[in-house]
CSV table of C-alpha atoms and ligand atoms in Angstrom, one decimal:
chain,number,residue,atom,x,y,z
A,281,MET,CA,112.3,32.5,8.6
A,282,SER,CA,111.9,36.2,9.0
A,283,ARG,CA,111.5,37.2,12.6
A,284,THR,CA,111.6,40.5,14.0
A,285,SER,CA,112.9,41.6,17.5
A,286,ILE,CA,110.2,42.6,20.0
A,287,HIS,CA,113.0,44.8,21.7
A,288,GLY,CA,113.3,47.2,18.5
A,289,GLU,CA,116.1,47.9,16.2
A,290,TRP,CA,119.0,50.0,16.0
A,291,SER,CA,118.3,53.0,13.8
A,292,SER,CA,121.2,52.2,11.3
A,293,ARG,CA,124.2,50.3,10.9
A,294,THR,CA,126.4,52.9,12.6
A,295,ALA,CA,124.2,53.0,15.7
A,296,PHE,CA,124.9,49.1,15.9
A,297,ILE,CA,128.8,49.7,15.4
A,298,LEU,CA,128.7,52.4,18.1
A,299,ALA,CA,126.8,50.2,20.5
A,300,ALA,CA,128.7,47.1,19.8
A,301,THR,CA,131.8,49.3,20.3
A,302,GLY,CA,130.1,50.5,23.5
A,303,SER,CA,129.9,47.0,24.5
A,304,ALA,CA,133.4,45.9,23.5
A,305,VAL,CA,135.4,49.1,24.8
A,306,GLY,CA,135.2,49.5,28.7
A,307,LEU,CA,137.2,48.3,31.7
A,308,GLY,CA,138.5,45.5,29.9
A,309,ASN,CA,140.5,47.7,27.5
A,310,ILE,CA,141.6,50.5,29.9
A,311,TRP,CA,141.7,48.6,33.2
A,312,LYS,CA,142.3,44.9,32.6
A,313,PHE,CA,144.5,44.8,29.4
A,314,PRO,CA,147.1,47.0,30.8
A,315,TYR,CA,147.6,45.2,34.1
A,316,MET,CA,147.4,41.7,32.6
A,317,ALA,CA,150.1,42.8,29.8
A,318,GLY,CA,152.2,44.1,32.9
A,319,GLN,CA,151.7,40.9,34.8
A,320,TYR,CA,152.7,38.9,31.9
A,321,GLY,CA,155.6,40.6,31.1
A,322,GLY,CA,154.5,42.8,28.1
A,323,GLY,CA,155.2,41.9,24.4
A,324,ALA,CA,154.5,38.4,24.4
A,325,PHE,CA,151.2,38.8,26.0
A,326,VAL,CA,150.4,41.5,23.6
A,327,ILE,CA,151.2,39.6,20.6
A,328,THR,CA,149.5,36.5,21.8
A,329,TYR,CA,146.5,38.6,22.4
A,330,LEU,CA,146.4,40.3,18.9
A,331,LEU,CA,146.8,36.8,17.3
A,332,CYS,CA,143.9,35.5,19.0
A,333,ILE,CA,141.8,38.5,18.3
A,334,ALA,CA,142.7,38.0,14.5
A,335,ILE,CA,142.6,34.3,14.0
A,336,ILE,CA,140.1,33.1,16.5
A,337,CYS,CA,137.8,36.1,17.8
A,338,LEU,CA,137.2,37.8,14.5
A,339,PRO,CA,135.6,34.6,13.0
A,340,VAL,CA,133.8,34.0,16.3
A,341,MET,CA,132.3,37.6,16.4
A,342,MET,CA,130.9,37.4,12.9
A,343,ALA,CA,129.2,34.1,13.8
A,344,GLU,CA,127.8,35.6,16.9
A,345,VAL,CA,126.5,38.5,15.3
A,346,MET,CA,125.0,36.5,12.6
A,347,LEU,CA,123.4,34.1,14.9
A,348,GLY,CA,121.8,37.0,16.7
A,349,LYS,CA,120.6,38.5,13.4
A,350,LEU,CA,119.0,35.2,12.5
A,351,GLY,CA,117.5,34.6,15.8
A,352,ARG,CA,116.3,38.0,16.5
A,353,SER,CA,115.7,37.3,20.3
A,354,SER,CA,117.6,36.7,23.5
A,355,PRO,CA,120.4,34.4,23.1
A,356,ILE,CA,118.5,31.8,25.0
A,357,ASN,CA,115.6,31.9,22.8
A,358,THR,CA,117.9,32.6,19.5
A,359,MET,CA,119.7,29.3,20.2
A,360,TYR,CA,116.4,27.5,20.6
A,361,HIS,CA,115.0,28.8,17.3
A,362,LEU,CA,118.3,28.1,15.4
A,363,ALA,CA,118.7,24.6,16.9
A,364,VAL,CA,115.4,23.6,15.8
A,365,GLU,CA,115.5,25.3,12.2
A,366,ASN,CA,118.9,23.4,11.6
A,367,LYS,CA,117.5,20.1,13.2
A,368,GLN,CA,119.9,20.1,16.1
A,369,SER,CA,119.4,19.0,19.6
A,370,LYS,CA,117.6,21.6,21.8
A,371,ILE,CA,120.3,21.2,24.3
A,372,TRP,CA,122.0,24.0,22.3
A,373,ILE,CA,119.8,26.6,24.5
A,374,LEU,CA,122.5,25.9,27.1
A,375,LEU,CA,124.8,28.2,25.1
A,376,GLY,CA,122.5,30.9,25.6
A,377,TRP,CA,122.2,29.9,29.4
A,378,SER,CA,125.8,29.9,30.0
A,379,GLY,CA,126.0,33.4,28.4
A,380,ALA,CA,123.3,34.9,30.6
A,381,ILE,CA,125.1,33.3,33.8
A,382,ALA,CA,128.5,34.4,32.6
A,383,GLY,CA,126.9,38.0,32.2
A,384,PHE,CA,125.7,38.1,35.6
A,385,LEU,CA,128.8,36.8,37.2
A,386,ILE,CA,131.2,39.5,35.1
A,387,LEU,CA,128.9,42.1,35.7
A,388,SER,CA,129.0,41.4,39.6
A,389,TYR,CA,132.5,42.1,39.8
A,390,TYR,CA,132.6,44.8,36.8
A,391,SER,CA,130.4,47.0,38.7
A,392,VAL,CA,132.6,47.2,41.7
A,393,ILE,CA,135.6,48.1,39.5
A,394,ALA,CA,133.5,50.8,37.7
A,395,GLY,CA,132.6,51.9,41.3
A,396,TRP,CA,136.5,52.6,41.7
A,397,ALA,CA,136.5,54.7,38.7
A,398,LEU,CA,133.4,56.6,40.1
A,399,ALA,CA,135.2,57.2,43.2
A,400,TYR,CA,138.0,58.7,41.5
A,401,VAL,CA,135.9,61.4,39.6
A,402,PRO,CA,135.5,63.4,42.9
A,403,GLU,CA,139.3,62.5,43.8
A,404,LEU,CA,140.5,64.1,40.5
A,405,ALA,CA,138.0,67.0,40.6
A,406,LEU,CA,139.0,68.1,44.1
A,407,GLY,CA,142.7,68.1,43.0
A,408,THR,CA,144.0,65.4,45.3
A,409,PHE,CA,146.6,64.3,42.8
A,410,THR,CA,147.9,67.9,42.1
A,411,LYS,CA,150.3,67.2,45.1
A,412,VAL,CA,152.5,64.9,43.1
A,413,GLU,CA,153.6,67.8,40.9
A,414,ASN,CA,156.1,68.7,43.5
A,415,MET,CA,156.8,65.5,45.1
A,416,PRO,CA,160.2,63.6,45.0
A,417,THR,CA,159.8,60.6,42.8
A,418,ALA,CA,160.4,58.3,45.8
A,419,GLU,CA,157.3,59.6,47.4
A,420,ILE,CA,154.9,59.4,44.5
A,421,SER,CA,154.3,55.7,44.3
A,422,PRO,CA,153.6,55.4,48.1
A,423,PHE,CA,151.2,58.3,47.8
A,424,VAL,CA,149.0,57.0,45.0
A,425,ASP,CA,149.3,53.6,46.5
A,426,SER,CA,147.6,54.9,49.6
A,427,ILE,CA,144.8,56.7,48.1
A,428,PHE,CA,144.0,53.4,46.2
A,429,ASN,CA,144.3,51.4,49.3
A,430,SER,CA,142.2,53.6,51.4
A,431,LEU,CA,139.2,52.8,48.8
A,432,THR,CA,139.6,49.3,48.5
A,433,GLU,CA,140.2,48.4,52.1
A,434,ASN,CA,137.1,50.2,53.1
A,435,PRO,CA,133.8,47.9,52.3
A,436,THR,CA,131.6,50.6,53.1
A,437,LYS,CA,132.9,53.1,50.4
A,438,LEU,CA,133.0,50.1,48.0
A,439,ILE,CA,129.5,49.1,48.5
A,440,PHE,CA,128.3,52.8,48.0
A,441,TRP,CA,129.9,53.1,44.6
A,442,HIS,CA,129.1,49.7,43.7
A,443,THR,CA,125.4,50.3,44.4
A,444,SER,CA,125.6,53.8,42.5
A,445,PHE,CA,127.0,52.1,39.5
A,446,ILE,CA,124.3,49.4,39.6
A,447,CYS,CA,121.7,51.8,39.8
A,448,MET,CA,123.0,53.8,36.8
A,449,THR,CA,123.1,50.7,34.9
A,450,MET,CA,119.6,49.8,35.8
A,451,PHE,CA,118.4,53.2,34.9
A,452,MET,CA,119.9,52.8,31.3
A,453,ILE,CA,118.7,49.1,30.8
A,454,ALA,CA,115.2,50.2,31.5
A,455,GLY,CA,115.4,52.9,28.8
A,456,GLY,CA,115.4,50.1,26.2
A,457,VAL,CA,117.5,49.6,22.9
A,458,LYS,CA,117.0,53.2,21.3
A,459,GLY,CA,116.2,55.4,24.4
A,460,GLY,CA,118.9,54.1,26.5
A,461,LEU,CA,121.5,52.2,24.9
A,462,GLU,CA,121.8,54.2,21.5
A,463,ARG,CA,121.6,57.5,22.8
A,464,ALA,CA,124.4,57.0,25.4
A,465,VAL,CA,127.2,55.7,23.2
A,466,THR,CA,126.8,58.1,20.4
A,467,PHE,CA,128.6,60.8,22.0
A,468,MET,CA,130.7,59.1,24.4
A,469,MET,CA,132.9,56.8,22.3
A,470,PRO,CA,134.2,59.5,20.3
A,471,ALA,CA,134.9,61.6,23.3
A,472,LEU,CA,136.8,58.8,25.1
A,473,PHE,CA,138.8,58.3,21.9
A,474,ILE,CA,140.0,62.0,21.9
A,475,LEU,CA,140.8,62.1,25.5
A,476,LEU,CA,142.9,58.9,25.0
A,477,LEU,CA,144.9,60.8,22.3
A,478,VAL,CA,145.7,63.7,24.5
A,479,LEU,CA,146.9,61.1,27.0
A,480,VAL,CA,149.1,59.6,24.4
A,481,GLY,CA,150.5,63.0,23.8
A,482,TYR,CA,151.4,63.3,27.6
A,483,SER,CA,152.8,59.8,27.6
A,484,MET,CA,155.2,60.7,24.8
A,485,SER,CA,156.6,63.6,26.7
A,486,THR,CA,157.5,61.5,29.7
A,487,PRO,CA,161.3,60.6,29.8
A,488,ASP,CA,160.6,56.7,29.6
A,489,PHE,CA,158.3,56.8,26.8
A,490,MET,CA,160.6,54.5,24.7
A,491,ARG,CA,160.8,52.1,27.7
A,492,GLY,CA,157.0,51.8,27.9
A,493,PHE,CA,156.8,51.2,24.2
A,494,GLN,CA,159.5,48.5,24.1
A,495,PHE,CA,157.9,46.9,27.1
A,496,MET,CA,154.7,46.5,25.1
A,497,PHE,CA,156.2,45.4,21.7
A,498,ASN,CA,159.6,43.6,22.8
A,499,VAL,CA,158.4,40.0,22.5
A,500,ASN,CA,160.1,37.9,25.0
A,501,PHE,CA,157.9,34.7,25.4
A,502,ASP,CA,159.7,33.5,28.9
A,503,ASN,CA,157.7,36.1,30.6
A,504,LEU,CA,154.7,34.8,29.2
A,505,LEU,CA,155.4,30.9,29.6
A,506,TYR,CA,157.1,31.3,33.1
A,507,PRO,CA,154.8,33.9,34.9
A,508,ASN,CA,155.6,32.7,38.3
A,509,CYS,CA,159.5,32.7,38.0
A,510,THR,CA,161.5,33.2,41.3
A,511,GLU,CA,165.1,33.2,41.8
A,512,GLN,CA,165.2,29.6,42.9
A,513,ALA,CA,162.8,28.1,40.1
A,514,CYS,CA,160.9,28.6,36.9
A,515,GLU,CA,157.8,26.7,36.2
A,516,LEU,CA,156.4,26.3,32.7
A,517,SER,CA,152.7,27.3,32.8
A,518,GLY,CA,150.1,27.8,30.2
A,519,ASP,CA,148.2,30.3,32.3
A,520,GLY,CA,149.8,33.2,30.3
A,521,LEU,CA,148.4,32.1,27.0
A,522,LEU,CA,145.0,31.3,28.4
A,523,ALA,CA,144.8,34.6,30.0
A,524,ALA,CA,145.9,36.4,26.8
A,525,MET,CA,143.2,34.3,25.0
A,526,GLY,CA,140.4,35.0,27.7
A,527,GLN,CA,141.3,38.8,27.4
A,528,ALA,CA,140.7,38.7,23.7
A,529,PHE,CA,137.4,37.1,24.3
A,530,PHE,CA,136.3,39.3,27.2
A,531,SER,CA,137.5,42.6,25.5
A,532,LEU,CA,135.4,41.9,22.5
A,533,SER,CA,132.5,40.9,24.5
A,534,LEU,CA,132.3,37.6,23.0
A,535,GLY,CA,130.8,34.2,24.0
A,536,MET,CA,128.4,35.5,26.1
A,537,GLY,CA,125.4,36.6,24.2
A,538,SER,CA,126.1,40.5,24.4
A,539,ILE,CA,127.1,40.4,20.8
A,540,MET,CA,124.6,38.1,19.9
A,541,VAL,CA,121.8,40.2,21.5
A,542,TYR,CA,123.0,43.2,19.8
A,543,GLY,CA,123.1,41.6,16.4
A,544,ALA,CA,119.4,40.8,17.1
A,545,TYR,CA,118.7,44.4,16.9
A,546,LEU,CA,120.7,44.8,13.6
A,547,PRO,CA,118.7,46.1,10.5
A,548,LYS,CA,118.2,43.4,8.1
A,549,ASN,CA,120.4,44.8,5.3
A,550,ALA,CA,123.4,45.4,7.4
A,551,SER,CA,126.5,43.7,6.3
A,552,VAL,CA,127.8,41.6,9.2
A,553,SER,CA,131.5,41.2,8.2
A,554,LYS,CA,131.9,45.1,7.7
A,555,VAL,CA,130.4,46.0,11.0
A,556,THR,CA,132.2,43.3,12.9
A,557,THR,CA,135.6,44.2,11.7
A,558,ALA,CA,134.7,48.0,12.5
A,559,VAL,CA,134.3,47.0,16.1
A,560,VAL,CA,137.3,44.6,16.4
A,561,LEU,CA,139.5,47.6,15.1
A,562,ALA,CA,138.1,50.1,17.5
A,563,ASP,CA,138.3,47.8,20.5
A,564,THR,CA,142.0,46.7,19.7
A,565,SER,CA,143.1,50.5,19.2
A,566,VAL,CA,141.7,51.5,22.4
A,567,ALA,CA,143.5,48.6,24.4
A,568,ILE,CA,146.7,49.5,22.5
A,569,LEU,CA,146.5,53.0,23.3
A,570,ALA,CA,145.7,52.5,26.9
A,571,GLY,CA,149.0,50.3,27.1
A,572,LEU,CA,150.9,53.2,25.4
A,573,ILE,CA,149.6,55.6,27.8
A,574,ILE,CA,150.3,53.6,31.1
A,575,PHE,CA,153.7,51.9,30.6
A,576,PRO,CA,155.5,54.9,30.0
A,577,ILE,CA,154.1,56.5,33.2
A,578,VAL,CA,154.9,53.3,35.0
A,579,PHE,CA,158.5,53.5,34.1
A,580,SER,CA,159.0,57.2,34.4
A,581,ASN,CA,157.8,57.1,38.0
A,582,GLY,CA,159.6,54.0,39.3
A,583,LEU,CA,156.3,52.0,39.5
A,584,GLU,CA,155.8,48.4,38.8
A,585,PRO,CA,154.2,47.1,35.6
A,586,GLY,CA,153.1,44.1,37.4
A,587,ALA,CA,151.2,46.1,40.1
A,588,GLY,CA,147.9,44.1,39.4
A,589,VAL,CA,144.4,45.5,39.5
A,590,GLY,CA,145.2,48.9,40.8
A,591,LEU,CA,147.7,49.6,37.8
A,592,VAL,CA,145.5,52.1,36.1
A,593,PHE,CA,144.5,53.8,39.2
A,594,LYS,CA,147.9,54.4,40.4
A,595,THR,CA,149.4,55.6,37.2
A,596,LEU,CA,146.9,57.8,35.3
A,597,PRO,CA,146.4,60.1,38.5
A,598,ILE,CA,150.0,60.9,38.2
A,599,ALA,CA,149.8,61.9,34.7
A,600,PHE,CA,146.7,64.1,35.6
A,601,GLY,CA,148.6,65.4,38.6
A,602,GLN,CA,151.5,66.5,36.3
A,603,MET,CA,150.0,67.8,33.1
A,604,PRO,CA,148.6,71.2,32.3
A,605,PHE,CA,144.7,71.2,32.8
A,606,GLY,CA,145.2,67.8,34.5
A,607,THR,CA,142.1,68.5,37.0
A,608,LEU,CA,139.9,69.0,34.1
A,609,PHE,CA,141.2,66.2,31.9
A,610,GLY,CA,141.4,63.7,34.7
A,611,THR,CA,138.0,64.4,36.1
A,612,LEU,CA,136.7,64.1,32.3
A,613,PHE,CA,138.7,60.8,31.8
A,614,PHE,CA,137.3,59.1,34.8
A,615,ILE,CA,133.9,60.2,33.8
A,616,LEU,CA,134.3,58.8,30.4
A,617,LEU,CA,135.8,55.6,31.6
A,618,VAL,CA,132.5,55.2,34.0
A,619,LEU,CA,130.5,55.7,30.9
A,620,ALA,CA,132.5,53.4,28.8
A,621,ALA,CA,132.0,50.8,31.7
A,622,LEU,CA,128.3,51.7,31.8
A,623,SER,CA,128.0,50.8,27.8
A,624,SER,CA,129.5,47.5,28.6
A,625,SER,CA,127.6,46.8,31.6
A,626,ILE,CA,124.2,47.2,29.9
A,627,SER,CA,125.3,44.7,27.3
A,628,LEU,CA,126.3,42.3,30.1
A,629,ILE,CA,122.7,42.2,31.4
A,630,GLU,CA,120.8,42.7,28.4
A,631,PRO,CA,120.7,39.0,27.3
A,632,ALA,CA,119.1,38.2,30.7
A,633,VAL,CA,116.8,41.1,30.4
A,634,ALA,CA,115.6,40.3,26.8
A,635,TRP,CA,114.8,36.9,27.9
A,636,LEU,CA,112.9,37.9,30.8
A,637,VAL,CA,110.9,40.2,28.9
A,638,GLU,CA,110.3,37.6,26.2
A,639,THR,CA,109.5,34.5,27.9
A,640,LYS,CA,108.5,35.4,31.5
A,641,LYS,CA,106.7,38.5,30.3
A,642,PHE,CA,108.3,41.0,32.6
A,643,THR,CA,108.3,44.7,31.6
A,644,ARG,CA,111.7,46.0,30.8
A,645,ILE,CA,111.6,48.1,34.1
A,646,SER,CA,110.8,45.1,36.3
A,647,ALA,CA,113.4,42.9,34.5
A,648,SER,CA,116.0,45.5,34.9
A,649,VAL,CA,115.3,45.8,38.7
A,650,LEU,CA,115.3,42.2,39.4
A,651,SER,CA,118.5,41.5,37.7
A,652,GLY,CA,120.0,44.6,39.2
A,653,ILE,CA,119.4,43.4,42.8
A,654,PHE,CA,120.6,40.0,42.0
A,655,VAL,CA,123.9,41.1,40.6
A,656,TRP,CA,124.3,43.7,43.4
A,657,LEU,CA,124.1,40.9,45.8
A,658,VAL,CA,126.6,38.8,43.9
A,659,GLY,CA,128.7,41.7,43.7
A,660,LEU,CA,129.4,41.9,47.4
A,661,ILE,CA,131.7,38.8,47.1
A,662,THR,CA,134.0,41.0,45.0
A,663,VAL,CA,133.6,43.9,47.4
A,664,PHE,CA,134.9,41.7,50.4
A,665,SER,CA,137.4,40.1,48.2
A,666,PHE,CA,139.6,43.2,48.6
A,667,ASN,CA,139.3,43.7,52.3
A,668,LEU,CA,137.3,41.5,55.0
A,669,TRP,CA,137.8,38.1,52.6
A,670,SER,CA,141.2,38.9,51.1
A,671,GLU,CA,142.6,35.8,52.5
A,672,VAL,CA,139.7,33.5,51.5
A,673,LYS,CA,141.3,31.6,48.6
A,674,PRO,CA,139.6,28.5,47.9
A,675,ILE,CA,141.3,27.3,44.8
A,676,GLY,CA,144.6,27.8,43.1
A,677,GLY,CA,145.7,30.7,45.5
A,678,LEU,CA,143.0,32.9,44.0
A,679,ASN,CA,140.7,35.1,46.2
A,680,LEU,CA,137.1,35.1,45.2
A,681,PHE,CA,137.1,38.0,42.9
A,682,GLU,CA,140.0,36.3,41.0
A,683,LEU,CA,138.1,33.0,40.8
A,684,ILE,CA,135.0,34.8,39.3
A,685,ASP,CA,137.3,36.6,36.8
A,686,TYR,CA,139.3,33.3,35.9
A,687,LEU,CA,136.0,31.1,35.5
A,688,THR,CA,134.3,33.8,33.2
A,689,ALA,CA,137.1,35.3,30.9
A,690,ASN,CA,139.5,32.2,31.0
A,691,ILE,CA,136.8,29.4,30.7
A,692,MET,CA,133.2,30.2,30.0
A,693,LEU,CA,133.7,32.8,27.3
A,694,PRO,CA,136.2,30.9,25.3
A,695,LEU,CA,134.4,27.6,25.7
A,696,ALA,CA,131.2,29.3,24.5
A,697,GLY,CA,133.3,30.8,21.5
A,698,LEU,CA,134.3,27.3,20.8
A,699,LEU,CA,130.7,26.1,20.7
A,700,ILE,CA,129.5,29.0,18.6
A,701,ALA,CA,132.1,28.1,16.1
A,702,ILE,CA,131.1,24.3,15.9
A,703,PHE,CA,127.4,25.2,15.8
A,704,THR,CA,127.9,27.8,13.1
A,705,GLY,CA,130.7,26.1,11.1
A,706,TRP,CA,129.6,22.2,11.4
A,707,LEU,CA,126.1,22.2,12.4
A,708,MET,CA,124.2,24.9,10.5
A,709,LYS,CA,123.2,24.7,6.9
A,710,LYS,CA,125.8,26.1,4.8
A,711,THR,CA,123.3,28.0,2.5
A,712,ILE,CA,121.6,29.7,5.6
A,713,VAL,CA,124.9,31.0,6.7
A,714,ALA,CA,126.2,32.2,3.4
A,715,ASN,CA,122.9,34.0,2.7
A,716,GLU,CA,122.9,35.7,6.0
A,717,LEU,CA,126.4,37.0,5.5
A,718,ASN,CA,125.3,38.2,1.9
A,719,SER,CA,128.0,36.2,0.5
A,720,SER,CA,128.3,33.5,-2.0
A,721,VAL,CA,129.8,30.2,-0.6
A,722,ASP,CA,132.6,30.5,-3.1
A,723,SER,CA,133.8,33.9,-2.5
A,724,PHE,CA,137.3,34.2,-1.2
A,725,SER,CA,136.7,35.9,1.8
A,726,TYR,CA,133.8,33.9,3.0
A,727,ARG,CA,136.0,30.7,2.3
A,728,ILE,CA,138.7,32.1,4.7
A,729,TRP,CA,136.3,32.8,7.2
A,730,TYR,CA,134.5,29.4,7.0
A,731,PHE,CA,137.9,27.7,7.3
A,732,LEU,CA,139.0,29.9,10.3
A,733,LEU,CA,135.7,29.0,12.0
A,734,ARG,CA,135.7,25.5,11.3
A,735,TYR,CA,139.1,24.6,12.0
A,736,VAL,CA,141.4,27.3,13.4
A,737,THR,CA,139.1,28.4,16.1
A,738,PRO,CA,138.0,24.9,17.6
A,739,LEU,CA,141.6,23.8,17.4
A,740,GLY,CA,143.1,27.1,18.7
A,741,VAL,CA,140.9,27.2,21.8
A,742,SER,CA,141.2,23.6,22.6
A,743,ILE,CA,145.0,23.7,22.4
A,744,VAL,CA,145.3,26.7,24.7
A,745,PHE,CA,142.9,24.9,27.1
A,746,LEU,CA,144.8,21.6,26.9
A,747,ASN,CA,148.1,23.5,27.5
A,748,ALA,CA,146.7,25.2,30.5
A,749,ILE,CA,145.9,22.1,32.2
A,750,GLY,CA,149.3,20.8,31.5
A,751,VAL,CA,148.7,18.1,28.8
A,752,PHE,CA,151.8,19.4,26.8
A,753,SER,CA,154.2,19.9,29.5
B,170,LIG,N1,134.1,43.9,26.6
B,170,LIG,C1,133.9,44.6,27.8
B,170,LIG,C2,135.1,45.3,28.2
B,170,LIG,O1,136.1,45.1,27.6
B,170,LIG,C3,133.5,43.5,29.0
B,170,LIG,C4,132.3,42.7,28.5
B,170,LIG,C5,132.6,41.3,28.4
B,170,LIG,C6,131.1,43.3,28.1
B,170,LIG,C7,131.6,40.5,28.1
B,170,LIG,C8,130.2,42.2,27.6
B,170,LIG,C9,130.5,41.0,27.5
B,170,LIG,O2,135.2,46.1,29.3
């Protein structure tokens, strides 16, 4: 039963917390959470997201880390070992496969968006946004829009930045667990956190801080349940709830094998529940901080909270253009955002790379290069979704980038979370589970976790799914 990982181990429990936080904290918190909250009307989205984290995702995350720690290999092989040991069907390796596929798909667009952040580094360093300081408010929004659009409408620029980001990811991944992953996150996470606090300070000084605050915490479920309201008609839709749940999974890197594979490198004596709780708290606070920074800027400058994927890129540069030392802070911020994205992107591809190394006997370098080329190619779909193919909307009015995002975050990740809950809560031997969590089967916290995992998670995810396909309306 006692396997060891052939890829190495984290040097300590703290190293795991930093790495898993590195995986969790990324574009999901700073880019995606604010624009989704903006699109789905604020408070109700935020509350649903927080609830999903507490009662659905936290138990799943503990289960996922634990499965990894037991399996000590890539998620595909981990699921194989665990299925055999618990006398279950080998079909469970599909859970590992779905993770690897979701990882490729997510990274394919993640890299394009991270490329935007990369493109904003020189923009800020050269002081492009200092112009907003003396601009009348009415001109600010068209100005930031034009800079953003000139990037996204230009496939050549997007490809350049997308390629650069993929190369950075491959370089890091090739470095291996300790060399590549661990070193990078150790200094980056604290630095990002400090810069976010500086930005909160700025936001509190804007005239509409309270409005931004209320937007985030005033709960009005109409906005979430009727996201597509027009003057003529309001249609009840389960999409908002699904989006909030999907965002919770996405933000915590769950249901994809990232957290499982990181768990596989966890030292044997580390406590799963403690490290997991630490990661969840860090991830959630970064998302909330990002919202508290962005919405006051939105309202103070007459921007739209529902501006969509460009929200962060259209708000933060205004702040940097106006605040003292903005050029310095702005450049630093986008560099840190790229690094935060990088520590997430390596975790998106690590499950596949680990599998290629274990099973197909690739070296880490060749596995990284091969996966990188593949992801790069798929990423072109997203690149063109913002320009040449922006009108290609095969299903549900979503363009190709939005479809990939919907399929992965809203369907694949929660579905895998549901299966992880069923596998761990219903099919694994109770004693193995309790033993791995260093817990007695009777302890209070263990019983709560087990109850949430067996009943609340499967029911919660199923209800949100069924609701989204209109079963309850
Ligand atoms: N959690 C990461 C973020 O918020 C994205 C991610 C998703 C990483 C799934 C790994 C797995 O940016």
